[in-house]
mmCIF file with all atom_site columns, C-alpha atoms in Angstrom:
data_model
loop_
_atom_site.group_PDB
_atom_site.id
_atom_site.type_symbol
_atom_site.label_atom_id
_atom_site.label_alt_id
_atom_site.label_comp_id
_atom_site.label_asym_id
_atom_site.label_entity_id
_atom_site.label_seq_id
_atom_site.pdbx_PDB_ins_code
_atom_site.Cartn_x
_atom_site.Cartn_y
_atom_site.Cartn_z
_atom_site.occupancy
_atom_site.B_iso_or_equiv
_atom_site.pdbx_formal_charge
_atom_site.auth_seq_id
_atom_site.auth_comp_id
_atom_site.auth_asym_id
_atom_site.auth_atom_id
_atom_site.pdbx_PDB_model_num
ATOM 1   C CA . MET A 1 1   ? 19.498  -27.234 -27.092 1.00 53.00 ? 25  MET A CA 1
ATOM 2   C CA . GLY A 1 2   ? 17.899  -25.903 -30.243 1.00 53.00 ? 26  GLY A CA 1
ATOM 3   C CA . VAL A 1 3   ? 14.435  -26.756 -28.989 1.00 49.00 ? 27  VAL A CA 1
ATOM 4   C CA . THR A 1 4   ? 15.095  -24.900 -25.735 1.00 47.00 ? 28  THR A CA 1
ATOM 5   C CA . VAL A 1 5   ? 16.288  -21.775 -27.524 1.00 45.00 ? 29  VAL A CA 1
ATOM 6   C CA . LEU A 1 6   ? 13.314  -21.860 -29.893 1.00 49.00 ? 30  LEU A CA 1
ATOM 7   C CA . ALA A 1 7   ? 10.961  -22.165 -26.940 1.00 46.00 ? 31  ALA A CA 1
ATOM 8   C CA . ALA A 1 8   ? 12.608  -19.180 -25.282 1.00 41.00 ? 32  ALA A CA 1
ATOM 9   C CA . ALA A 1 9   ? 12.339  -17.156 -28.476 1.00 44.00 ? 33  ALA A CA 1
ATOM 10  C CA . ALA A 1 10  ? 8.651   -17.998 -28.736 1.00 43.00 ? 34  ALA A CA 1
ATOM 11  C CA . TYR A 1 11  ? 8.157   -16.907 -25.131 1.00 42.00 ? 35  TYR A CA 1
ATOM 12  C CA . ILE A 1 12  ? 9.830   -13.559 -25.838 1.00 42.00 ? 36  ILE A CA 1
ATOM 13  C CA . VAL A 1 13  ? 7.570   -12.950 -28.838 1.00 42.00 ? 37  VAL A CA 1
ATOM 14  C CA . LEU A 1 14  ? 4.350   -14.050 -27.173 1.00 39.00 ? 38  LEU A CA 1
ATOM 15  C CA . ARG A 1 15  ? 4.807   -12.720 -23.676 1.00 42.00 ? 39  ARG A CA 1
ATOM 16  C CA . SER A 1 16  ? 2.855   -9.589  -22.713 1.00 52.00 ? 40  SER A CA 1
ATOM 17  C CA . SER A 1 17  ? 4.958   -6.728  -21.392 1.00 70.00 ? 41  SER A CA 1
ATOM 18  C CA . ALA A 1 18  ? 4.544   -6.071  -17.677 1.00 92.00 ? 42  ALA A CA 1
ATOM 19  C CA . PHE A 1 19  ? 4.868   -2.515  -16.408 1.00 97.00 ? 43  PHE A CA 1
ATOM 20  C CA . GLU A 1 20  ? 5.249   -1.571  -12.746 1.00 97.00 ? 44  GLU A CA 1
ATOM 21  C CA . ALA A 1 21  ? 4.307   1.719   -11.079 1.00 98.00 ? 45  ALA A CA 1
ATOM 22  C CA . THR A 1 22  ? 4.748   2.642   -7.424  1.00 98.00 ? 46  THR A CA 1
ATOM 23  C CA . ALA A 1 23  ? 2.982   5.082   -5.108  1.00 98.00 ? 47  ALA A CA 1
ATOM 24  C CA . ASN A 1 24  ? 4.394   5.883   -1.661  1.00 98.00 ? 48  ASN A CA 1
ATOM 25  C CA . VAL A 1 25  ? 2.613   6.225   1.680   1.00 98.00 ? 49  VAL A CA 1
ATOM 26  C CA . LEU A 1 26  ? 4.277   7.875   4.688   1.00 98.00 ? 50  LEU A CA 1
ATOM 27  C CA . VAL A 1 27  ? 3.819   6.420   8.160   1.00 97.00 ? 51  VAL A CA 1
ATOM 28  C CA . ALA A 1 28  ? 3.924   9.126   10.861  1.00 96.00 ? 52  ALA A CA 1
ATOM 29  C CA . PRO A 1 29  ? 3.300   7.453   14.232  1.00 95.00 ? 53  PRO A CA 1
ATOM 30  C CA . LEU A 1 30  ? 1.787   9.498   17.029  1.00 94.00 ? 54  LEU A CA 1
ATOM 31  C CA . ALA A 1 31  ? 3.938   10.466  19.964  1.00 89.00 ? 55  ALA A CA 1
ATOM 32  C CA . GLU A 1 32  ? 3.436   8.179   22.929  1.00 82.00 ? 56  GLU A CA 1
ATOM 33  C CA . ASP A 1 33  ? 2.294   11.096  25.087  1.00 80.00 ? 57  ASP A CA 1
ATOM 34  C CA . ASP A 1 34  ? -0.073  12.597  22.485  1.00 86.00 ? 58  ASP A CA 1
ATOM 35  C CA . PRO A 1 35  ? -3.447  12.895  24.301  1.00 87.00 ? 59  PRO A CA 1
ATOM 36  C CA . ALA A 1 36  ? -5.542  13.989  21.321  1.00 91.00 ? 60  ALA A CA 1
ATOM 37  C CA . PHE A 1 37  ? -6.298  10.503  19.999  1.00 93.00 ? 61  PHE A CA 1
ATOM 38  C CA . VAL A 1 38  ? -6.315  8.452   23.188  1.00 89.00 ? 62  VAL A CA 1
ATOM 39  C CA . GLY A 1 39  ? -8.373  5.278   22.748  1.00 88.00 ? 63  GLY A CA 1
ATOM 40  C CA . LEU A 1 40  ? -8.163  5.215   18.949  1.00 93.00 ? 64  LEU A CA 1
ATOM 41  C CA . PRO A 1 41  ? -6.463  2.367   17.008  1.00 93.00 ? 65  PRO A CA 1
ATOM 42  C CA . LEU A 1 42  ? -3.825  4.562   15.394  1.00 95.00 ? 66  LEU A CA 1
ATOM 43  C CA . ILE A 1 43  ? -0.142  3.884   14.753  1.00 95.00 ? 67  ILE A CA 1
ATOM 44  C CA . ARG A 1 44  ? 2.170   4.549   17.683  1.00 92.00 ? 68  ARG A CA 1
ATOM 45  C CA . PRO A 1 45  ? 5.705   3.441   18.562  1.00 88.00 ? 69  PRO A CA 1
ATOM 46  C CA . SER A 1 46  ? 5.548   -0.218  19.522  1.00 80.00 ? 70  SER A CA 1
ATOM 47  C CA . SER A 1 47  ? 6.930   -1.698  22.711  1.00 74.00 ? 71  SER A CA 1
ATOM 48  C CA . ASP A 1 48  ? 7.265   -5.176  21.177  1.00 70.00 ? 72  ASP A CA 1
ATOM 49  C CA . GLY A 1 49  ? 9.846   -4.165  18.573  1.00 65.00 ? 73  GLY A CA 1
ATOM 50  C CA . THR A 1 50  ? 7.413   -3.951  15.653  1.00 75.00 ? 74  THR A CA 1
ATOM 51  C CA . ARG A 1 51  ? 8.278   -1.014  13.426  1.00 90.00 ? 75  ARG A CA 1
ATOM 52  C CA . PRO A 1 52  ? 5.413   1.441   12.820  1.00 94.00 ? 76  PRO A CA 1
ATOM 53  C CA . VAL A 1 53  ? 5.944   1.071   9.066   1.00 95.00 ? 77  VAL A CA 1
ATOM 54  C CA . GLU A 1 54  ? 5.207   -2.648  9.373   1.00 95.00 ? 78  GLU A CA 1
ATOM 55  C CA . THR A 1 55  ? 1.977   -1.886  11.221  1.00 94.00 ? 79  THR A CA 1
ATOM 56  C CA . GLY A 1 56  ? 1.046   0.577   8.484   1.00 96.00 ? 80  GLY A CA 1
ATOM 57  C CA . THR A 1 57  ? 1.792   -1.998  5.808   1.00 97.00 ? 81  THR A CA 1
ATOM 58  C CA . GLY A 1 58  ? -0.670  -4.370  7.427   1.00 96.00 ? 82  GLY A CA 1
ATOM 59  C CA . LEU A 1 59  ? -3.358  -1.678  7.465   1.00 97.00 ? 83  LEU A CA 1
ATOM 60  C CA . LEU A 1 60  ? -2.940  -1.164  3.705   1.00 97.00 ? 84  LEU A CA 1
ATOM 61  C CA . GLN A 1 61  ? -3.667  -4.783  2.819   1.00 97.00 ? 85  GLN A CA 1
ATOM 62  C CA . GLY A 1 62  ? -6.782  -6.918  2.723   1.00 95.00 ? 86  GLY A CA 1
ATOM 63  C CA . PRO A 1 63  ? -9.559  -8.244  0.470   1.00 96.00 ? 87  PRO A CA 1
ATOM 64  C CA . ALA A 1 64  ? -11.847 -5.298  1.253   1.00 97.00 ? 88  ALA A CA 1
ATOM 65  C CA . ILE A 1 65  ? -9.354  -2.915  -0.376  1.00 97.00 ? 89  ILE A CA 1
ATOM 66  C CA . ALA A 1 66  ? -8.991  -5.091  -3.487  1.00 97.00 ? 90  ALA A CA 1
ATOM 67  C CA . LYS A 1 67  ? -12.791 -5.270  -3.766  1.00 96.00 ? 91  LYS A CA 1
ATOM 68  C CA . ALA A 1 68  ? -13.130 -1.486  -3.491  1.00 97.00 ? 92  ALA A CA 1
ATOM 69  C CA . VAL A 1 69  ? -10.442 -0.957  -6.145  1.00 97.00 ? 93  VAL A CA 1
ATOM 70  C CA . SER A 1 70  ? -12.206 -3.408  -8.453  1.00 96.00 ? 94  SER A CA 1
ATOM 71  C CA . ARG A 1 71  ? -15.419 -1.394  -8.143  1.00 95.00 ? 95  ARG A CA 1
ATOM 72  C CA . ARG A 1 72  ? -13.565 1.857   -8.696  1.00 95.00 ? 96  ARG A CA 1
ATOM 73  C CA . LEU A 1 73  ? -11.958 0.571   -11.884 1.00 94.00 ? 97  LEU A CA 1
ATOM 74  C CA . GLY A 1 74  ? -15.379 -0.241  -13.289 1.00 88.00 ? 98  GLY A CA 1
ATOM 75  C CA . GLY A 1 75  ? -15.076 -3.995  -13.252 1.00 78.00 ? 99  GLY A CA 1
ATOM 76  C CA . GLN A 1 76  ? -12.106 -4.006  -15.625 1.00 85.00 ? 100 GLN A CA 1
ATOM 77  C CA . TRP A 1 77  ? -10.186 -5.702  -12.832 1.00 94.00 ? 101 TRP A CA 1
ATOM 78  C CA . THR A 1 78  ? -11.592 -8.413  -10.585 1.00 95.00 ? 102 THR A CA 1
ATOM 79  C CA . ARG A 1 79  ? -10.825 -8.442  -6.879  1.00 95.00 ? 103 ARG A CA 1
ATOM 80  C CA . ASN A 1 80  ? -8.444  -11.361 -7.348  1.00 96.00 ? 104 ASN A CA 1
ATOM 81  C CA . GLU A 1 81  ? -6.685  -9.646  -10.247 1.00 96.00 ? 105 GLU A CA 1
ATOM 82  C CA . VAL A 1 82  ? -6.177  -6.522  -8.143  1.00 97.00 ? 106 VAL A CA 1
ATOM 83  C CA . ALA A 1 83  ? -4.797  -8.566  -5.254  1.00 96.00 ? 107 ALA A CA 1
ATOM 84  C CA . SER A 1 84  ? -2.422  -10.428 -7.583  1.00 96.00 ? 108 SER A CA 1
ATOM 85  C CA . ALA A 1 85  ? -1.202  -7.254  -9.286  1.00 97.00 ? 109 ALA A CA 1
ATOM 86  C CA . LEU A 1 86  ? -0.408  -5.333  -6.078  1.00 97.00 ? 110 LEU A CA 1
ATOM 87  C CA . LEU A 1 87  ? 2.604   -5.544  -3.805  1.00 97.00 ? 111 LEU A CA 1
ATOM 88  C CA . VAL A 1 88  ? 2.571   -3.533  -0.548  1.00 98.00 ? 112 VAL A CA 1
ATOM 89  C CA . THR A 1 89  ? 5.956   -3.476  1.174   1.00 97.00 ? 113 THR A CA 1
ATOM 90  C CA . PRO A 1 90  ? 7.929   -1.273  3.591   1.00 96.00 ? 114 PRO A CA 1
ATOM 91  C CA . ARG A 1 91  ? 10.825  0.599   2.026   1.00 93.00 ? 115 ARG A CA 1
ATOM 92  C CA . GLY A 1 92  ? 13.839  -0.608  3.959   1.00 85.00 ? 116 GLY A CA 1
ATOM 93  C CA . GLY A 1 93  ? 15.193  1.759   6.577   1.00 84.00 ? 117 GLY A CA 1
ATOM 94  C CA . SER A 1 94  ? 12.489  4.395   6.082   1.00 90.00 ? 118 SER A CA 1
ATOM 95  C CA . ASP A 1 95  ? 8.959   5.283   7.151   1.00 94.00 ? 119 ASP A CA 1
ATOM 96  C CA . LEU A 1 96  ? 7.633   4.788   3.623   1.00 97.00 ? 120 LEU A CA 1
ATOM 97  C CA . ILE A 1 97  ? 5.379   2.049   2.283   1.00 98.00 ? 121 ILE A CA 1
ATOM 98  C CA . ALA A 1 98  ? 5.700   1.228   -1.416  1.00 98.00 ? 122 ALA A CA 1
ATOM 99  C CA . VAL A 1 99  ? 2.465   0.271   -3.179  1.00 98.00 ? 123 VAL A CA 1
ATOM 100 C CA . THR A 1 100 ? 3.447   -1.254  -6.523  1.00 98.00 ? 124 THR A CA 1
ATOM 101 C CA . ALA A 1 101 ? 1.020   -2.333  -9.245  1.00 98.00 ? 125 ALA A CA 1
ATOM 102 C CA . LYS A 1 102 ? 1.802   -4.434  -12.299 1.00 97.00 ? 126 LYS A CA 1
ATOM 103 C CA . ALA A 1 103 ? -0.185  -4.136  -15.535 1.00 96.00 ? 127 ALA A CA 1
ATOM 104 C CA . ASN A 1 104 ? 0.147   -4.541  -19.308 1.00 94.00 ? 128 ASN A CA 1
ATOM 105 C CA . THR A 1 105 ? 0.706   -0.804  -19.873 1.00 95.00 ? 129 THR A CA 1
ATOM 106 C CA . GLY A 1 106 ? 2.474   1.906   -17.920 1.00 96.00 ? 130 GLY A CA 1
ATOM 107 C CA . PRO A 1 107 ? -0.572  4.190   -17.531 1.00 96.00 ? 131 PRO A CA 1
ATOM 108 C CA . GLU A 1 108 ? -2.686  1.267   -16.352 1.00 97.00 ? 132 GLU A CA 1
ATOM 109 C CA . ALA A 1 109 ? -0.109  0.250   -13.758 1.00 97.00 ? 133 ALA A CA 1
ATOM 110 C CA . ALA A 1 110 ? -0.036  3.813   -12.395 1.00 98.00 ? 134 ALA A CA 1
ATOM 111 C CA . ARG A 1 111 ? -3.834  4.011   -12.419 1.00 97.00 ? 135 ARG A CA 1
ATOM 112 C CA . VAL A 1 112 ? -4.186  0.815   -10.400 1.00 97.00 ? 136 VAL A CA 1
ATOM 113 C CA . ALA A 1 113 ? -1.478  1.771   -7.878  1.00 98.00 ? 137 ALA A CA 1
ATOM 114 C CA . ASN A 1 114 ? -3.003  5.206   -7.258  1.00 98.00 ? 138 ASN A CA 1
ATOM 115 C CA . ALA A 1 115 ? -6.514  3.782   -7.036  1.00 98.00 ? 139 ALA A CA 1
ATOM 116 C CA . TYR A 1 116 ? -5.329  1.224   -4.500  1.00 98.00 ? 140 TYR A CA 1
ATOM 117 C CA . VAL A 1 117 ? -3.730  3.820   -2.224  1.00 98.00 ? 141 VAL A CA 1
ATOM 118 C CA . GLU A 1 118 ? -6.739  6.137   -2.415  1.00 98.00 ? 142 GLU A CA 1
ATOM 119 C CA . GLU A 1 119 ? -9.217  3.348   -1.675  1.00 98.00 ? 143 GLU A CA 1
ATOM 120 C CA . ALA A 1 120 ? -7.072  1.943   1.155   1.00 98.00 ? 144 ALA A CA 1
ATOM 121 C CA . LEU A 1 121 ? -6.843  5.339   2.858   1.00 98.00 ? 145 LEU A CA 1
ATOM 122 C CA . ASP A 1 122 ? -10.532 6.030   2.292   1.00 98.00 ? 146 ASP A CA 1
ATOM 123 C CA . LEU A 1 123 ? -11.535 2.708   3.835   1.00 98.00 ? 147 LEU A CA 1
ATOM 124 C CA . ARG A 1 124 ? -9.308  3.537   6.774   1.00 97.00 ? 148 ARG A CA 1
ATOM 125 C CA . ARG A 1 125 ? -11.004 6.937   7.112   1.00 97.00 ? 149 ARG A CA 1
ATOM 126 C CA . ARG A 1 126 ? -14.462 5.363   7.081   1.00 97.00 ? 150 ARG A CA 1
ATOM 127 C CA . ALA A 1 127 ? -13.459 2.750   9.660   1.00 97.00 ? 151 ALA A CA 1
ATOM 128 C CA . LEU A 1 128 ? -12.274 5.455   12.057  1.00 97.00 ? 152 LEU A CA 1
ATOM 129 C CA . ALA A 1 129 ? -15.182 7.865   11.428  1.00 97.00 ? 153 ALA A CA 1
ATOM 130 C CA . PRO A 1 130 ? -17.670 6.463   13.993  1.00 97.00 ? 154 PRO A CA 1
ATOM 131 C CA . LEU A 1 131 ? -14.969 6.233   16.673  1.00 97.00 ? 155 LEU A CA 1
ATOM 132 C CA . LEU A 1 132 ? -13.926 9.807   15.992  1.00 97.00 ? 156 LEU A CA 1
ATOM 133 C CA . TYR A 1 133 ? -17.534 10.987  16.048  1.00 97.00 ? 157 TYR A CA 1
ATOM 134 C CA . ARG A 1 134 ? -18.052 9.651   19.574  1.00 96.00 ? 158 ARG A CA 1
ATOM 135 C CA . LEU A 1 135 ? -14.867 11.363  20.744  1.00 96.00 ? 159 LEU A CA 1
ATOM 136 C CA . ILE A 1 136 ? -15.917 14.601  19.048  1.00 97.00 ? 160 ILE A CA 1
ATOM 137 C CA . VAL A 1 137 ? -19.237 14.594  20.898  1.00 97.00 ? 161 VAL A CA 1
ATOM 138 C CA . ARG A 1 138 ? -17.528 13.889  24.217  1.00 96.00 ? 162 ARG A CA 1
ATOM 139 C CA . THR A 1 139 ? -14.833 16.517  23.648  1.00 96.00 ? 163 THR A CA 1
ATOM 140 C CA . SER A 1 140 ? -17.418 19.108  22.633  1.00 97.00 ? 164 SER A CA 1
ATOM 141 C CA . GLU A 1 141 ? -19.117 18.568  25.982  1.00 96.00 ? 165 GLU A CA 1
ATOM 142 C CA . GLN A 1 142 ? -15.775 18.944  27.740  1.00 95.00 ? 166 GLN A CA 1
ATOM 143 C CA . VAL A 1 143 ? -15.154 22.254  25.962  1.00 95.00 ? 167 VAL A CA 1
ATOM 144 C CA . ALA A 1 144 ? -18.536 23.540  27.086  1.00 95.00 ? 168 ALA A CA 1
ATOM 145 C CA . SER A 1 145 ? -18.051 22.482  30.695  1.00 94.00 ? 169 SER A CA 1
ATOM 146 C CA . ALA A 1 146 ? -14.339 23.290  31.118  1.00 93.00 ? 170 ALA A CA 1
ATOM 147 C CA . PRO A 1 147 ? -13.833 25.093  34.447  1.00 92.00 ? 171 PRO A CA 1
ATOM 148 C CA . ASN A 1 148 ? -10.978 27.316  33.228  1.00 94.00 ? 172 ASN A CA 1
ATOM 149 C CA . LYS A 1 149 ? -9.363  28.770  30.113  1.00 93.00 ? 173 LYS A CA 1
ATOM 150 C CA . ASP A 1 150 ? -6.410  26.389  30.107  1.00 94.00 ? 174 ASP A CA 1
ATOM 151 C CA . LEU A 1 151 ? -8.592  23.270  30.028  1.00 94.00 ? 175 LEU A CA 1
ATOM 152 C CA . ARG A 1 152 ? -10.923 24.860  27.507  1.00 95.00 ? 176 ARG A CA 1
ATOM 153 C CA . PHE A 1 153 ? -7.935  25.555  25.251  1.00 95.00 ? 177 PHE A CA 1
ATOM 154 C CA . GLN A 1 154 ? -6.716  21.950  25.562  1.00 94.00 ? 178 GLN A CA 1
ATOM 155 C CA . PHE A 1 155 ? -10.128 20.505  24.769  1.00 95.00 ? 179 PHE A CA 1
ATOM 156 C CA . THR A 1 156 ? -10.624 22.950  21.888  1.00 96.00 ? 180 THR A CA 1
ATOM 157 C CA . ASP A 1 157 ? -7.279  21.971  20.359  1.00 96.00 ? 181 ASP A CA 1
ATOM 158 C CA . ARG A 1 158 ? -8.169  18.284  20.662  1.00 95.00 ? 182 ARG A CA 1
ATOM 159 C CA . LEU A 1 159 ? -11.551 18.926  19.107  1.00 97.00 ? 183 LEU A CA 1
ATOM 160 C CA . LYS A 1 160 ? -9.932  20.568  16.054  1.00 97.00 ? 184 LYS A CA 1
ATOM 161 C CA . ARG A 1 161 ? -7.608  17.601  15.554  1.00 96.00 ? 185 ARG A CA 1
ATOM 162 C CA . LEU A 1 162 ? -10.416 15.085  15.932  1.00 97.00 ? 186 LEU A CA 1
ATOM 163 C CA . ARG A 1 163 ? -12.587 16.905  13.394  1.00 97.00 ? 187 ARG A CA 1
ATOM 164 C CA . SER A 1 164 ? -9.670  17.131  10.966  1.00 97.00 ? 188 SER A CA 1
ATOM 165 C CA . ALA A 1 165 ? -9.028  13.385  11.267  1.00 96.00 ? 189 ALA A CA 1
ATOM 166 C CA . ARG A 1 166 ? -12.701 12.595  10.719  1.00 96.00 ? 190 ARG A CA 1
ATOM 167 C CA . GLN A 1 167 ? -12.643 14.610  7.510   1.00 96.00 ? 191 GLN A CA 1
ATOM 168 C CA . LEU A 1 168 ? -9.193  13.736  6.163   1.00 95.00 ? 192 LEU A CA 1
ATOM 169 C CA . GLY A 1 169 ? -8.590  10.258  7.568   1.00 96.00 ? 193 GLY A CA 1
ATOM 170 C CA . ASP A 1 170 ? -5.938  8.513   9.630   1.00 97.00 ? 194 ASP A CA 1
ATOM 171 C CA . PRO A 1 171 ? -3.391  11.181  10.659  1.00 96.00 ? 195 PRO A CA 1
ATOM 172 C CA . THR A 1 172 ? -0.620  8.561   10.792  1.00 97.00 ? 196 THR A CA 1
ATOM 173 C CA . LEU A 1 173 ? -0.922  7.550   7.118   1.00 98.00 ? 197 LEU A CA 1
ATOM 174 C CA . ALA A 1 174 ? -0.567  9.869   4.121   1.00 97.00 ? 198 ALA A CA 1
ATOM 175 C CA . GLN A 1 175 ? 0.160   9.436   0.434   1.00 97.00 ? 199 GLN A CA 1
ATOM 176 C CA . VAL A 1 176 ? 3.321   11.410  -0.310  1.00 97.00 ? 200 VAL A CA 1
ATOM 177 C CA . SER A 1 177 ? 3.813   10.529  -3.976  1.00 97.00 ? 201 SER A CA 1
ATOM 178 C CA . ARG A 1 178 ? 1.562   9.270   -6.720  1.00 98.00 ? 202 ARG A CA 1
ATOM 179 C CA . ALA A 1 179 ? 2.530   6.507   -9.104  1.00 97.00 ? 203 ALA A CA 1
ATOM 180 C CA . ILE A 1 180 ? 3.899   7.764   -12.423 1.00 97.00 ? 204 ILE A CA 1
ATOM 181 C CA . PRO A 1 181 ? 3.390   5.723   -15.619 1.00 96.00 ? 205 PRO A CA 1
ATOM 182 C CA . PRO A 1 182 ? 6.676   3.952   -16.429 1.00 93.00 ? 206 PRO A CA 1
ATOM 183 C CA . THR A 1 183 ? 8.051   4.152   -19.959 1.00 89.00 ? 207 THR A CA 1
ATOM 184 C CA . THR A 1 184 ? 9.774   0.764   -19.954 1.00 91.00 ? 208 THR A CA 1
ATOM 185 C CA . ALA A 1 185 ? 8.516   -2.696  -19.075 1.00 90.00 ? 209 ALA A CA 1
ATOM 186 C CA . ALA A 1 186 ? 9.680   -4.469  -15.955 1.00 73.00 ? 210 ALA A CA 1
ATOM 187 C CA . THR A 1 187 ? 9.905   -7.898  -17.587 1.00 58.00 ? 211 THR A CA 1
ATOM 188 C CA . ARG A 1 188 ? 13.246  -9.649  -17.917 1.00 50.00 ? 212 ARG A CA 1
ATOM 189 C CA . PRO A 1 189 ? 15.202  -8.505  -20.979 1.00 48.00 ? 213 PRO A CA 1
ATOM 190 C CA . ALA A 1 190 ? 15.226  -10.809 -24.003 1.00 49.00 ? 214 ALA A CA 1
ATOM 191 C CA . TRP A 1 191 ? 18.974  -11.427 -23.812 1.00 45.00 ? 215 TRP A CA 1
ATOM 192 C CA . MET A 1 192 ? 18.586  -12.761 -20.263 1.00 46.00 ? 216 MET A CA 1
ATOM 193 C CA . VAL A 1 193 ? 15.841  -15.193 -21.287 1.00 46.00 ? 217 VAL A CA 1
ATOM 194 C CA . LEU A 1 194 ? 17.925  -16.444 -24.214 1.00 47.00 ? 218 LEU A CA 1
ATOM 195 C CA . ALA A 1 195 ? 21.051  -16.771 -22.060 1.00 56.00 ? 219 ALA A CA 1
ATOM 196 C CA . VAL A 1 196 ? 19.178  -18.885 -19.531 1.00 48.00 ? 220 VAL A CA 1
ATOM 197 C CA . ALA A 1 197 ? 17.714  -20.968 -22.365 1.00 50.00 ? 221 ALA A CA 1
ATOM 198 C CA . VAL A 1 198 ? 21.170  -21.618 -23.840 1.00 52.00 ? 222 VAL A CA 1
ATOM 199 C CA . PHE A 1 199 ? 22.531  -22.575 -20.416 1.00 59.00 ? 223 PHE A CA 1
ATOM 200 C CA . VAL A 1 200 ? 19.632  -24.953 -19.752 1.00 49.00 ? 224 VAL A CA 1
ATOM 201 C CA . GLY A 1 201 ? 20.024  -26.376 -23.254 1.00 53.00 ? 225 GLY A CA 1
ATOM 202 C CA . LEU A 1 202 ? 23.706  -27.066 -22.627 1.00 58.00 ? 226 LEU A CA 1
ATOM 203 C CA . LEU A 1 203 ? 22.913  -28.856 -19.378 1.00 57.00 ? 227 LEU A CA 1
ATOM 204 C CA . ILE A 1 204 ? 20.292  -30.987 -21.118 1.00 55.00 ? 228 ILE A CA 1
ATOM 205 C CA . GLY A 1 205 ? 22.716  -31.768 -23.949 1.00 53.00 ? 229 GLY A CA 1
ATOM 206 C CA . LEU A 1 206 ? 25.514  -32.728 -21.571 1.00 57.00 ? 230 LEU A CA 1
ATOM 207 C CA . GLY A 1 207 ? 23.139  -34.895 -19.567 1.00 51.00 ? 231 GLY A CA 1
ATOM 208 C CA . ALA A 1 208 ? 21.917  -36.681 -22.696 1.00 51.00 ? 232 ALA A CA 1
ATOM 209 C CA . ALA A 1 209 ? 25.482  -37.236 -23.889 1.00 53.00 ? 233 ALA A CA 1
ATOM 210 C CA . ALA A 1 210 ? 26.454  -38.692 -20.541 1.00 52.00 ? 234 ALA A CA 1
ATOM 211 C CA . LEU A 1 211 ? 23.490  -41.064 -20.620 1.00 51.00 ? 235 LEU A CA 1
ATOM 212 C CA . ARG A 1 212 ? 24.407  -42.247 -24.135 1.00 55.00 ? 236 ARG A CA 1
ATOM 213 C CA . ARG A 1 213 ? 28.017  -42.779 -23.096 1.00 58.00 ? 237 ARG A CA 1
ATOM 214 C CA . ASP A 1 214 ? 27.040  -44.754 -20.011 1.00 57.00 ? 238 ASP A CA 1
ATOM 215 C CA . GLY A 1 215 ? 24.612  -46.789 -22.066 1.00 54.00 ? 239 GLY A CA 1
#
């Protein structure tokens, strides 16, 4: 048992502290009858039982995002390191997605989490931009050729929303809170590590004693 406890103590001394910081993204699905973004791959209520927040979570993951974050952080993090340090999960029972980063310091964890959200939303904006541009051109023509004021108003309203989305990004995804540097590490407390070590040591000792007795 002594060896086990000593090993646990060495682990506590040598381990690097891990800090976690979380940013939150809100998923706001479009109404099913919203005509402004017809034909665009945006988040809407699903008929197959998939929650919109789960769809949004999928959109905020992928190697392209990790690569973009790596570039943004100046090469201090590789793409694989970014992917390993990030956890993107729906917050149960809500329309929020938690983007959590783990790093050796609190400020670094917050920096990585915020960079990830910003790059993910920016990549989403750039992916939608050409689709929105084509709709903007078409809607502009519809405004010009509308036969009455009511249709012209409808097309003008759609045009404003399309232009806003092209500038700001996916209207169904928005960062609602930035990650704040944590002041305490998220690693297991030392007493827990030692308690587990003592328990494992006792099991090993009992097993060895039983073997000696049987022998």
